[in-house]
Tab-separated table of C-alpha atoms and ligand atoms in Angstrom:
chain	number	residue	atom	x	y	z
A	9	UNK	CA	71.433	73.590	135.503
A	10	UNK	CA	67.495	72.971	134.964
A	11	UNK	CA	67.412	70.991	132.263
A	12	UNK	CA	64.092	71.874	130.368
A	13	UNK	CA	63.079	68.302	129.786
A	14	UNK	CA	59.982	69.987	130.163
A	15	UNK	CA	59.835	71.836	127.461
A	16	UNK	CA	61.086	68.179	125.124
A	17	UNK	CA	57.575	67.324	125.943
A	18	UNK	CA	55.785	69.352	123.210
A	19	UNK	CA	56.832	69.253	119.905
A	20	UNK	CA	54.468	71.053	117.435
A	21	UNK	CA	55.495	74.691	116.567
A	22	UNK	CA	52.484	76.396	116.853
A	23	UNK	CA	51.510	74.096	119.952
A	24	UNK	CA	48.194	74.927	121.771
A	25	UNK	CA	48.500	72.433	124.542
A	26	UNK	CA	45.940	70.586	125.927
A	27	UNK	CA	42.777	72.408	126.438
A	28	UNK	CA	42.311	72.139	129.759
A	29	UNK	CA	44.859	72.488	131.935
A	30	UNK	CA	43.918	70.687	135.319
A	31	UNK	CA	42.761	73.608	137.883
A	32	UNK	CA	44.052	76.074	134.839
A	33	UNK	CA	42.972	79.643	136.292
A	34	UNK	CA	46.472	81.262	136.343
A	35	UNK	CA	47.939	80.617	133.058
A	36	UNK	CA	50.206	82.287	131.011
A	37	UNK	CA	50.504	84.240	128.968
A	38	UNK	CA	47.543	86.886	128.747
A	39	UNK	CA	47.266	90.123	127.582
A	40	UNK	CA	48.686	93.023	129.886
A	41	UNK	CA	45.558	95.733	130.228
A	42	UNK	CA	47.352	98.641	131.290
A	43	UNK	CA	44.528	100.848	132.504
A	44	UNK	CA	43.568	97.844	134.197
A	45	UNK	CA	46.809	97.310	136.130
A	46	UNK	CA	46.955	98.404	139.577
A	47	UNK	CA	49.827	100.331	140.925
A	48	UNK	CA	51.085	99.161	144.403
A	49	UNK	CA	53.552	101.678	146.171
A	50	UNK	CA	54.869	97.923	147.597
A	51	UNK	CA	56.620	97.237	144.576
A	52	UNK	CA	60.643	97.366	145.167
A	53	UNK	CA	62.810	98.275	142.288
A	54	UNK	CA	64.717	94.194	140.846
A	55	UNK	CA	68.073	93.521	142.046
A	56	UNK	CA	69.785	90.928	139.847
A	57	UNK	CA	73.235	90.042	140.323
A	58	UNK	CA	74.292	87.637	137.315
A	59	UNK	CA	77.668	86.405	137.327
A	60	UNK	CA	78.986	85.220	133.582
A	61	UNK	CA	81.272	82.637	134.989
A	62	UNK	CA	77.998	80.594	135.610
A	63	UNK	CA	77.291	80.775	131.942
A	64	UNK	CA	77.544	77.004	130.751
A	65	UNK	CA	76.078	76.024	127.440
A	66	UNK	CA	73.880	76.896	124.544
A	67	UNK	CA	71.252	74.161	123.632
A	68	UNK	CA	68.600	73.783	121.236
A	69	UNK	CA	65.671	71.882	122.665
A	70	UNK	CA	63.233	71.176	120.072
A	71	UNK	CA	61.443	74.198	120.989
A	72	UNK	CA	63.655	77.323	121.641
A	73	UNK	CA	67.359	77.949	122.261
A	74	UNK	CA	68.446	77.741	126.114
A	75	UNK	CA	71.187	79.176	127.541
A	76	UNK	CA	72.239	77.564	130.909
A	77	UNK	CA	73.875	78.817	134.087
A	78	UNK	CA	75.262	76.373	136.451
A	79	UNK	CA	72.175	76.870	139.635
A	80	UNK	CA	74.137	75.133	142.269
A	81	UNK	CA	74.902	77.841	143.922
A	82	UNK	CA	74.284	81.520	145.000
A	83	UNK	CA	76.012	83.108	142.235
A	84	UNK	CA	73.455	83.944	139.763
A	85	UNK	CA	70.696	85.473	141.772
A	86	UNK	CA	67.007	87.255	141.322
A	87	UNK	CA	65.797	89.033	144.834
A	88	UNK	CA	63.317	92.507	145.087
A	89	UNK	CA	60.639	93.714	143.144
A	90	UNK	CA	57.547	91.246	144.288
A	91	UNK	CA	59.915	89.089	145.391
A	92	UNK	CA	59.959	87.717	149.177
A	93	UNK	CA	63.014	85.198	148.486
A	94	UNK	CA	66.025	84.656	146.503
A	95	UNK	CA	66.071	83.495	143.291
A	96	UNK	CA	68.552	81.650	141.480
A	97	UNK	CA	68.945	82.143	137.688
A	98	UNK	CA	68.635	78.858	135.976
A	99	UNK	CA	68.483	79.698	131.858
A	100	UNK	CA	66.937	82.237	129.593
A	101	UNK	CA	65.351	81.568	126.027
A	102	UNK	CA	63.636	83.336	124.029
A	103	UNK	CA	60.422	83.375	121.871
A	104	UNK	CA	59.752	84.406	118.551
A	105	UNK	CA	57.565	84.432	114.983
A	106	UNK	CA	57.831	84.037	111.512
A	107	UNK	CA	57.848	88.048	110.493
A	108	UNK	CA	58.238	90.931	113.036
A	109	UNK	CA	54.516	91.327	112.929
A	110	UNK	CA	54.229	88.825	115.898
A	111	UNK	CA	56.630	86.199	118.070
A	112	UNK	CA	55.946	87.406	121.440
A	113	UNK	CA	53.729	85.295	124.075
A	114	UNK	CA	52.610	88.520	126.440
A	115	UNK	CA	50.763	91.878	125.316
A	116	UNK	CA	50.147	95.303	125.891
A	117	UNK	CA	46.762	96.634	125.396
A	118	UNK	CA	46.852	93.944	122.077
A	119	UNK	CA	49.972	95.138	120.928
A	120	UNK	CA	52.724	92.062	119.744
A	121	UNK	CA	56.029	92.311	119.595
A	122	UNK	CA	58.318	90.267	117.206
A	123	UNK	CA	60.162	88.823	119.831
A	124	UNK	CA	59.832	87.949	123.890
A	125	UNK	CA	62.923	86.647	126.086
A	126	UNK	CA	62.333	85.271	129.164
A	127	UNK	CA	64.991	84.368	132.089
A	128	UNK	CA	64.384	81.715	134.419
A	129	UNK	CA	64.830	81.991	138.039
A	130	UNK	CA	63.608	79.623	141.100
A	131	UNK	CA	63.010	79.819	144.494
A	132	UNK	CA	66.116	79.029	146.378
A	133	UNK	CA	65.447	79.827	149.596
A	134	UNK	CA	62.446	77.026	149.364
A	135	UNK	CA	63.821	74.703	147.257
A	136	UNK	CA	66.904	72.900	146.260
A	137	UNK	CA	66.409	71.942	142.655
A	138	UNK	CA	64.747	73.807	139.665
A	139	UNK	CA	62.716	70.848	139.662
A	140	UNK	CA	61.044	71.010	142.626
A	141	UNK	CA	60.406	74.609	142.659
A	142	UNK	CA	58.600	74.268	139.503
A	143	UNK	CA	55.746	72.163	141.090
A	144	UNK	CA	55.401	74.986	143.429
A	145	UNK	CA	52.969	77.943	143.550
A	146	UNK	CA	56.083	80.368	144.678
A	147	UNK	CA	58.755	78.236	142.680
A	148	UNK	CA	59.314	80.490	140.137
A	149	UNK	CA	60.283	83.963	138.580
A	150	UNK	CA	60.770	84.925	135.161
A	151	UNK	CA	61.718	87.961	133.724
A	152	UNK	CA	60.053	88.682	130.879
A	153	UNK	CA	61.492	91.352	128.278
A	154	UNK	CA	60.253	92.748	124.842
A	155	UNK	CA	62.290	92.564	122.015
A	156	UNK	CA	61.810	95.476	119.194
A	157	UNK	CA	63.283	95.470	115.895
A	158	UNK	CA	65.597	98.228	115.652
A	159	UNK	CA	69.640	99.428	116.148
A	160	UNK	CA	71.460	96.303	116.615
A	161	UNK	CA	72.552	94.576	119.980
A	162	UNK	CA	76.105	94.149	120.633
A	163	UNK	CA	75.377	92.310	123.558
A	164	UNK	CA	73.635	89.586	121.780
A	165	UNK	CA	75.767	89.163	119.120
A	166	UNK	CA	78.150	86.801	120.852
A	167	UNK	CA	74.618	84.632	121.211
A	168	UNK	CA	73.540	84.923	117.923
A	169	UNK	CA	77.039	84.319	116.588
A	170	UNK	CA	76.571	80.510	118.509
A	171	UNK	CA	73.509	79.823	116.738
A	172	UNK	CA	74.555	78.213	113.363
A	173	UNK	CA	76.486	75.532	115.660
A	174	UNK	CA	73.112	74.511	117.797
A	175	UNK	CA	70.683	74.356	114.376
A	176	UNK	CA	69.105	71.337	114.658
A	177	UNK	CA	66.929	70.501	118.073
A	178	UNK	CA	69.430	68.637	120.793
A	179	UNK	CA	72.428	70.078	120.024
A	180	UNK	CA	74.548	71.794	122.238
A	181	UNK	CA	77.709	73.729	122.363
A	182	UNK	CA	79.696	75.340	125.050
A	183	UNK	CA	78.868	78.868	125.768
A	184	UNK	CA	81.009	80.173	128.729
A	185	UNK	CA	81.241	83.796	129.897
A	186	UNK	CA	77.660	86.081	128.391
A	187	UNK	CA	76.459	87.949	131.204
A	188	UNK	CA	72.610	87.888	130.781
A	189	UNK	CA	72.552	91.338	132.483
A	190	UNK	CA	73.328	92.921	129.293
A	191	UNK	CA	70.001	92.123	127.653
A	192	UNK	CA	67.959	93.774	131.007
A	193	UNK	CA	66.261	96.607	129.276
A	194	UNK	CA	67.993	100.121	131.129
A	195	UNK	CA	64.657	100.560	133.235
A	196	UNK	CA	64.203	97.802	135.571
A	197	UNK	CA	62.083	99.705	137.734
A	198	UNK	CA	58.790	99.755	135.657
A	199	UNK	CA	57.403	96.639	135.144
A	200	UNK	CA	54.000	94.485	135.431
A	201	UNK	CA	53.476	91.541	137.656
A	202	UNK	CA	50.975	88.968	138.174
A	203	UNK	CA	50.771	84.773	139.001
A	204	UNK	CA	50.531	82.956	136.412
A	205	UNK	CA	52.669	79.826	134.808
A	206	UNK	CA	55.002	78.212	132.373
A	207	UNK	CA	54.020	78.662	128.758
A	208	UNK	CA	54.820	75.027	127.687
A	209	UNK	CA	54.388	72.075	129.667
A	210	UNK	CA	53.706	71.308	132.120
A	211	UNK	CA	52.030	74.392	132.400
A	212	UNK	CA	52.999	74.177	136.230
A	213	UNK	CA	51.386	77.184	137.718
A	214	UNK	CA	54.369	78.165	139.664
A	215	UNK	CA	55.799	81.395	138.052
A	216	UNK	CA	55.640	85.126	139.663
A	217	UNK	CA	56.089	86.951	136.307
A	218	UNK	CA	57.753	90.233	135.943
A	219	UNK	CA	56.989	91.835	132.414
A	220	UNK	CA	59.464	95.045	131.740
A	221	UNK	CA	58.005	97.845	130.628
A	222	UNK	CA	61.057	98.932	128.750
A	223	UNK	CA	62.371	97.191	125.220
A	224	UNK	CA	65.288	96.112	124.259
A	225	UNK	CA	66.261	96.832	120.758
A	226	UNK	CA	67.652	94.108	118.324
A	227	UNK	CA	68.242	94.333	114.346
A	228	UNK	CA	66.557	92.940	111.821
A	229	UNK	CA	69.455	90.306	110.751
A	230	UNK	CA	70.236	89.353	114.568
A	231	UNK	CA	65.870	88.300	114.818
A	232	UNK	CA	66.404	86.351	111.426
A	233	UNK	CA	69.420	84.402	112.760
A	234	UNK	CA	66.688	83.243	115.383
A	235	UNK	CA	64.534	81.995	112.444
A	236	UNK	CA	67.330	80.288	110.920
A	237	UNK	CA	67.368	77.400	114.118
A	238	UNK	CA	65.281	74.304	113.361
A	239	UNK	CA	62.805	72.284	115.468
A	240	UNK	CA	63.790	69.069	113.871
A	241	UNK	CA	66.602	67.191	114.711
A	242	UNK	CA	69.651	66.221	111.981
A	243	UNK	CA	68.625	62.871	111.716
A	244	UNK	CA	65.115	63.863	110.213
A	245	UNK	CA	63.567	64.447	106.922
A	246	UNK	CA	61.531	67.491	106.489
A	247	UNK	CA	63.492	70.089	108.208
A	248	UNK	CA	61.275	72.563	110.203
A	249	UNK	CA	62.859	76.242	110.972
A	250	UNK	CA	62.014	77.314	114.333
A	251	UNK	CA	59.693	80.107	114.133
A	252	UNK	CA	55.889	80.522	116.073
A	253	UNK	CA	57.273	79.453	119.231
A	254	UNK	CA	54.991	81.375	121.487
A	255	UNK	CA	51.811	79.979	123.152
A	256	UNK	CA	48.639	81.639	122.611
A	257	UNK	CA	47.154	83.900	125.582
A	258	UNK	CA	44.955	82.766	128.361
A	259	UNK	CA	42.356	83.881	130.110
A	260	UNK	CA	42.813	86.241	133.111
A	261	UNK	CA	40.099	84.322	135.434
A	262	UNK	CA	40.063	87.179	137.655
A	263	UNK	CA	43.855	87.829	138.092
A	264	UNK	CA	45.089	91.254	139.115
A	265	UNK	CA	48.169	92.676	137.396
A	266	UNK	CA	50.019	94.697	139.171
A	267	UNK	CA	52.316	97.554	138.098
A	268	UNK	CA	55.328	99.122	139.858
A	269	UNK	CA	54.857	102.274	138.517
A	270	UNK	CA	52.436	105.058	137.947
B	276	LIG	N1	58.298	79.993	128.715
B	276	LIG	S1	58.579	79.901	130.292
B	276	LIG	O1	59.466	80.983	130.693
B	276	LIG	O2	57.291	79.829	130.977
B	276	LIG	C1	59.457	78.420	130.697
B	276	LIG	C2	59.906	78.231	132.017
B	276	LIG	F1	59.676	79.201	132.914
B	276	LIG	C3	60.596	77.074	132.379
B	276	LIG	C4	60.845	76.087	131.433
B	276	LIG	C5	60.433	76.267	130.127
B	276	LIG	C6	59.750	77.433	129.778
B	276	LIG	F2	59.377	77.602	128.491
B	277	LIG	ZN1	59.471	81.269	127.723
């Protein structure tokens, strides 16, 4: 599975990153201008096909939580909508903030969302390891969904139940069976897309993103189990809860987002 080693580079919740990011003019995230989007009739509708068995463990990394599918084969795959090649599914996490006033790292037209999950595929018809693709300008492709406070999500519950056991940053439980397919919004069709790049380092600008247009709903208690995780591991003094997670936006530099839909 891709370990995110990556992401045990950065430790401060509210990180900003270096300010300069070498050759940085496709960053993520940014703000999503809709009447600035540009529709392209190109555009094919995702086809995901997740299989749960892959489903391996739940981790907390210092940063987020992960959950991992085993990427060493076809079973888990991303292919369609800007896509040229297959992608394999490699983990999804999620970000979030303090209150439900804020948490997400992408926009529309300004607007923030409490919470933002994003699932992690890379280019397996180019590459045989997550970490190679992710030095790559076509390496990636995440998946990026909303998260709303609302009715509550069955689906996630059997996540959220796992949390208390991964609290601390670098623990890990077993996690076997959740088919990620249940937290795709019921409109895959709409979404945004434009290049851009991991939110935490390395800051590799390798990802295709594909922002749904559609929410998914989650209740107020499942978004506060989130906030009960911790950055800091067991063995340390000042325990930190893991909240703020989210990078702040970047500039566009020109990009064009595209949407699949009118
Ligand atoms: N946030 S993000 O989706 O850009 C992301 C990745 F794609 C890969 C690893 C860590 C990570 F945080
Ligand atoms: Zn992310």
């Amino acid at each position: 599975a891709c370990s995110s080693k990556f992401v045990l580079s950065q430790m401060h919740p509210m990180w900003q990153g270096p300010l300069a990011v070498p050759g940085g003019d496709r960053q993520s995230p940014i703000d999503i201008v809709v009447r600035k989007s540009i529709f392209d009739s190109e555009l094919k509708p995702l086809v995901t096909s997740y299989d749960p068995r892959t489903c391996q463990q739940i981790w907390n990394n210092g940063y987020s939580f992960l959950v991992e599918y085993d990427d060493t084969t076809d079973k888990s795959t991303l292919k369609g909508g800007p896509l040229k090649d297959k992608f394999r599914l490699c983990q999804f996490h999620f970000h979030w903030g303090e209150t439900n006033a804020w948490g997400s790292e992408h926009t529309v037209d300004r607007k923030l969302f409490p919470a933002e999950l994003h699932l992690v595929h890379w280019n397996a018809d180019k590459y045989s390891l997550f970490e190679e693709a992710v030095m790559e300008d076509n390496g990636l492709a995440v998946i990026g969904i909303f998260l709303k406070v609302g009715k509550r999500h069955e689906g996630l519950q059997k996540l959220v139940d796992a949390l208390p056991a991964i609290r601390h940053k670098d623990s890990v439980v077993e996690f076997n069976r959740f088919d990620p397919a249940c937290l795709l919004p019921t409109n895959t069709d709409n979404y945004w897309t434009y290049h851009g790049s991991l939110t935490t380092p390395p800051l590799t600008e390798s990802v295709t993103w594909i922002i749904m247009k559609q929410h998914i709903e989650v209740s107020h208690d499942q978004l506060a189990v989130f906030r009960s995780l911790l950055f800091t591991s067991a063995e340390e003094e000042a325990q930190k809860s893991m909240v703020n997670n989210f990078r702040v936006q970047q500039p566009l530099r020109g990009r064009a987002v595209r949407s699949s839909f009118i």
